[in-house]
């Protein structure tokens, strides 16, 4: 819904960057090395995302649409916390990328259910190692490797043949 990222880096008076901010930037850089293939040169997929955190429609002051028409302002309410069911999607380099917010033993992606997609291969972003998966009428179920200690989102590269999630 716009694809913007704002980084808050606050240099000290002498121009140095505080250590806590350096660590955050380095962690983000490492994450981008692993997951960048699903972001650089990507475009929107047929669905922006799924899960409890996914808005039904873009907020009224989102600038992805016409700025000539004022819409309602974003309400100041807090949404649900990220869950294992929350994913955001992109398309890049001949694959759909699903970015999960919270890692569990299995990823379940409803948008890629049997009959909606012909999934042929799933890998963890940054790794060429295929993951075990099945497609059920409820969704694509991917067995994830043991999670590391990071709280960062993870990316799945999903390859297949059309129609890949056309509904």
mmCIF file of C-alpha atoms in Angstrom:
data_model
loop_
_atom_site.group_PDB
_atom_site.id
_atom_site.type_symbol
_atom_site.label_atom_id
_atom_site.label_comp_id
_atom_site.label_asym_id
_atom_site.label_seq_id
_atom_site.Cartn_x
_atom_site.Cartn_y
_atom_site.Cartn_z
ATOM 1 C CA UNK A 1 0.000 0.000 0.000
ATOM 2 C CA UNK A 2 2.629 2.491 -1.028
ATOM 3 C CA UNK A 3 5.889 0.713 -0.308
ATOM 4 C CA UNK A 4 7.463 3.548 1.666
ATOM 5 C CA UNK A 5 9.999 3.087 4.442
ATOM 6 C CA UNK A 6 11.092 5.773 6.848
ATOM 7 C CA UNK A 7 14.319 5.304 8.790
ATOM 8 C CA UNK A 8 14.861 7.569 11.784
ATOM 9 C CA UNK A 9 18.589 8.156 12.096
ATOM 10 C CA UNK A 10 19.567 10.949 14.469
ATOM 11 C CA UNK A 11 23.261 11.894 14.321
ATOM 12 C CA UNK A 12 24.806 13.421 17.425
ATOM 13 C CA UNK A 13 26.142 16.986 17.394
ATOM 14 C CA UNK A 14 29.586 15.695 16.372
ATOM 15 C CA UNK A 15 28.110 13.789 13.398
ATOM 16 C CA UNK A 16 28.428 10.333 14.948
ATOM 17 C CA UNK A 17 25.486 7.941 14.893
ATOM 18 C CA UNK A 18 24.488 6.442 18.263
ATOM 19 C CA UNK A 19 25.453 2.791 18.671
ATOM 20 C CA UNK A 20 21.868 1.595 19.102
ATOM 21 C CA UNK A 21 20.966 3.177 15.748
ATOM 22 C CA UNK A 22 24.089 1.724 14.107
ATOM 23 C CA UNK A 23 23.054 -1.748 15.289
ATOM 24 C CA UNK A 24 19.532 -1.264 13.926
ATOM 25 C CA UNK A 25 20.835 -0.087 10.537
ATOM 26 C CA UNK A 26 23.298 -2.985 10.309
ATOM 27 C CA UNK A 27 20.556 -5.494 11.199
ATOM 28 C CA UNK A 28 18.308 -3.948 8.543
ATOM 29 C CA UNK A 29 21.158 -4.175 6.005
ATOM 30 C CA UNK A 30 21.673 -7.851 6.812
ATOM 31 C CA UNK A 31 17.929 -8.447 6.416
ATOM 32 C CA UNK A 32 17.964 -6.691 3.025
ATOM 33 C CA UNK A 33 20.894 -8.862 1.852
ATOM 34 C CA UNK A 34 18.782 -11.927 2.579
ATOM 35 C CA UNK A 35 15.358 -10.656 1.457
ATOM 36 C CA UNK A 36 16.179 -7.950 -1.095
ATOM 37 C CA UNK A 37 15.386 -10.138 -4.124
ATOM 38 C CA UNK A 38 11.712 -9.890 -3.192
ATOM 39 C CA UNK A 39 11.888 -6.090 -2.884
ATOM 40 C CA UNK A 40 14.354 -4.622 -5.396
ATOM 41 C CA UNK A 41 12.635 -4.248 -8.743
ATOM 42 C CA UNK A 42 9.456 -5.813 -7.377
ATOM 43 C CA UNK A 43 5.897 -4.898 -8.204
ATOM 44 C CA UNK A 44 2.581 -5.458 -6.458
ATOM 45 C CA UNK A 45 1.033 -8.903 -6.585
ATOM 46 C CA UNK A 46 -2.721 -9.376 -7.117
ATOM 47 C CA UNK A 47 -3.129 -9.092 -3.332
ATOM 48 C CA UNK A 48 -1.252 -6.712 -1.086
ATOM 49 C CA UNK A 49 -1.432 -9.034 1.895
ATOM 50 C CA UNK A 50 -3.513 -11.199 4.167
ATOM 51 C CA UNK A 51 -4.034 -11.627 7.882
ATOM 52 C CA UNK A 52 -5.542 -9.673 10.772
ATOM 53 C CA UNK A 53 -3.229 -6.663 10.217
ATOM 54 C CA UNK A 54 -4.219 -6.254 6.554
ATOM 55 C CA UNK A 55 -6.569 -3.306 6.081
ATOM 56 C CA UNK A 56 -9.665 -3.926 3.976
ATOM 57 C CA UNK A 57 -8.918 -0.769 2.010
ATOM 58 C CA UNK A 58 -6.251 1.900 1.922
ATOM 59 C CA UNK A 59 -6.591 4.620 4.578
ATOM 60 C CA UNK A 60 -8.189 7.840 3.384
ATOM 61 C CA UNK A 61 -4.989 9.874 3.580
ATOM 62 C CA UNK A 62 -2.815 7.259 1.890
ATOM 63 C CA UNK A 63 -1.175 9.011 -1.045
ATOM 64 C CA UNK A 64 -1.182 6.010 -3.358
ATOM 65 C CA UNK A 65 -4.366 7.320 -4.947
ATOM 66 C CA UNK A 66 -5.398 10.728 -6.183
ATOM 67 C CA UNK A 67 -4.323 13.599 -3.966
ATOM 68 C CA UNK A 68 -6.992 15.769 -5.597
ATOM 69 C CA UNK A 69 -9.693 14.010 -3.591
ATOM 70 C CA UNK A 70 -9.572 14.355 0.196
ATOM 71 C CA UNK A 71 -10.383 11.171 1.992
ATOM 72 C CA UNK A 72 -11.045 10.439 5.630
ATOM 73 C CA UNK A 73 -8.039 10.760 7.924
ATOM 74 C CA UNK A 74 -6.446 7.716 9.537
ATOM 75 C CA UNK A 75 -8.043 7.048 12.890
ATOM 76 C CA UNK A 76 -5.636 6.930 15.815
ATOM 77 C CA UNK A 77 -6.531 3.400 16.905
ATOM 78 C CA UNK A 78 -4.099 0.585 17.473
ATOM 79 C CA UNK A 79 -4.507 -2.426 15.212
ATOM 80 C CA UNK A 80 -3.947 -6.058 16.115
ATOM 81 C CA UNK A 81 -0.447 -7.313 16.934
ATOM 82 C CA UNK A 82 1.399 -9.184 14.160
ATOM 83 C CA UNK A 83 0.498 -12.858 13.986
ATOM 84 C CA UNK A 84 1.595 -15.970 12.102
ATOM 85 C CA UNK A 85 -1.296 -15.302 9.684
ATOM 86 C CA UNK A 86 0.024 -11.887 8.537
ATOM 87 C CA UNK A 87 1.772 -11.762 5.149
ATOM 88 C CA UNK A 88 2.611 -9.089 2.566
ATOM 89 C CA UNK A 89 3.198 -10.003 -1.069
ATOM 90 C CA UNK A 90 5.383 -8.830 -3.954
ATOM 91 C CA UNK A 91 6.279 -10.212 -7.387
ATOM 92 C CA UNK A 92 9.886 -10.186 -8.569
ATOM 93 C CA UNK A 93 12.173 -12.268 -10.776
ATOM 94 C CA UNK A 94 9.430 -14.684 -11.837
ATOM 95 C CA UNK A 95 8.210 -15.514 -8.323
ATOM 96 C CA UNK A 96 5.760 -14.389 -5.682
ATOM 97 C CA UNK A 97 7.373 -13.352 -2.406
ATOM 98 C CA UNK A 98 5.411 -13.704 0.823
ATOM 99 C CA UNK A 99 6.837 -11.819 3.797
ATOM 100 C CA UNK A 100 5.643 -13.190 7.130
ATOM 101 C CA UNK A 101 5.622 -11.015 10.231
ATOM 102 C CA UNK A 102 5.833 -13.730 12.870
ATOM 103 C CA UNK A 103 7.486 -17.090 12.356
ATOM 104 C CA UNK A 104 5.950 -20.383 13.434
ATOM 105 C CA UNK A 105 6.696 -24.017 12.585
ATOM 106 C CA UNK A 106 4.425 -23.701 9.530
ATOM 107 C CA UNK A 107 3.395 -20.820 7.307
ATOM 108 C CA UNK A 108 -0.208 -20.950 6.074
ATOM 109 C CA UNK A 109 -1.025 -18.704 3.119
ATOM 110 C CA UNK A 110 -4.711 -18.711 2.187
ATOM 111 C CA UNK A 111 -4.194 -16.763 -1.060
ATOM 112 C CA UNK A 112 -2.242 -19.718 -2.478
ATOM 113 C CA UNK A 113 -4.803 -22.439 -1.757
ATOM 114 C CA UNK A 114 -5.225 -25.433 -4.046
ATOM 115 C CA UNK A 115 -7.178 -24.354 -7.132
ATOM 116 C CA UNK A 116 -5.998 -20.734 -6.818
ATOM 117 C CA UNK A 117 -2.364 -21.415 -7.651
ATOM 118 C CA UNK A 118 -0.062 -24.076 -9.038
ATOM 119 C CA UNK A 119 2.870 -23.886 -6.626
ATOM 120 C CA UNK A 120 5.905 -25.883 -7.745
ATOM 121 C CA UNK A 121 8.687 -24.761 -5.392
ATOM 122 C CA UNK A 122 9.061 -22.792 -2.144
ATOM 123 C CA UNK A 123 12.338 -21.574 -0.648
ATOM 124 C CA UNK A 124 13.259 -19.327 2.233
ATOM 125 C CA UNK A 125 14.466 -16.001 0.826
ATOM 126 C CA UNK A 126 18.249 -15.926 0.624
ATOM 127 C CA UNK A 127 18.456 -19.729 0.469
ATOM 128 C CA UNK A 128 18.125 -22.042 -2.505
ATOM 129 C CA UNK A 129 17.125 -24.933 -0.252
ATOM 130 C CA UNK A 130 13.591 -26.147 -1.114
ATOM 131 C CA UNK A 131 11.067 -26.276 1.717
ATOM 132 C CA UNK A 132 8.377 -28.941 2.182
ATOM 133 C CA UNK A 133 4.903 -27.688 1.315
ATOM 134 C CA UNK A 134 1.387 -28.859 0.560
ATOM 135 C CA UNK A 135 -1.571 -27.085 -0.991
ATOM 136 C CA UNK A 136 -4.920 -27.625 0.653
ATOM 137 C CA UNK A 137 -8.280 -25.990 -0.071
ATOM 138 C CA UNK A 138 -7.534 -23.705 2.910
ATOM 139 C CA UNK A 139 -4.105 -22.557 1.697
ATOM 140 C CA UNK A 140 -0.456 -23.238 1.028
ATOM 141 C CA UNK A 141 1.158 -24.863 4.071
ATOM 142 C CA UNK A 142 4.954 -24.525 4.219
ATOM 143 C CA UNK A 143 7.121 -26.273 6.822
ATOM 144 C CA UNK A 144 9.637 -23.701 8.053
ATOM 145 C CA UNK A 145 13.109 -24.491 9.379
ATOM 146 C CA UNK A 146 13.918 -23.809 13.024
ATOM 147 C CA UNK A 147 13.564 -20.067 13.652
ATOM 148 C CA UNK A 148 16.570 -18.024 14.674
ATOM 149 C CA UNK A 149 16.402 -15.572 17.543
ATOM 150 C CA UNK A 150 15.560 -12.562 15.362
ATOM 151 C CA UNK A 151 12.179 -10.894 15.477
ATOM 152 C CA UNK A 152 12.536 -9.683 11.892
ATOM 153 C CA UNK A 153 10.033 -10.738 9.200
ATOM 154 C CA UNK A 154 10.965 -13.668 6.982
ATOM 155 C CA UNK A 155 10.510 -14.058 3.229
ATOM 156 C CA UNK A 156 9.342 -16.998 1.169
ATOM 157 C CA UNK A 157 10.071 -17.246 -2.557
ATOM 158 C CA UNK A 158 7.170 -19.086 -4.191
ATOM 159 C CA UNK A 159 7.510 -20.347 -7.743
ATOM 160 C CA UNK A 160 4.858 -21.945 -9.883
ATOM 161 C CA UNK A 161 2.812 -21.675 -13.018
ATOM 162 C CA UNK A 162 -0.135 -19.463 -13.781
ATOM 163 C CA UNK A 163 -2.648 -18.764 -12.483
ATOM 164 C CA UNK A 164 -0.593 -18.022 -9.382
ATOM 165 C CA UNK A 165 -3.148 -16.538 -6.980
ATOM 166 C CA UNK A 166 -5.305 -14.861 -9.604
ATOM 167 C CA UNK A 167 -8.286 -14.398 -7.309
#
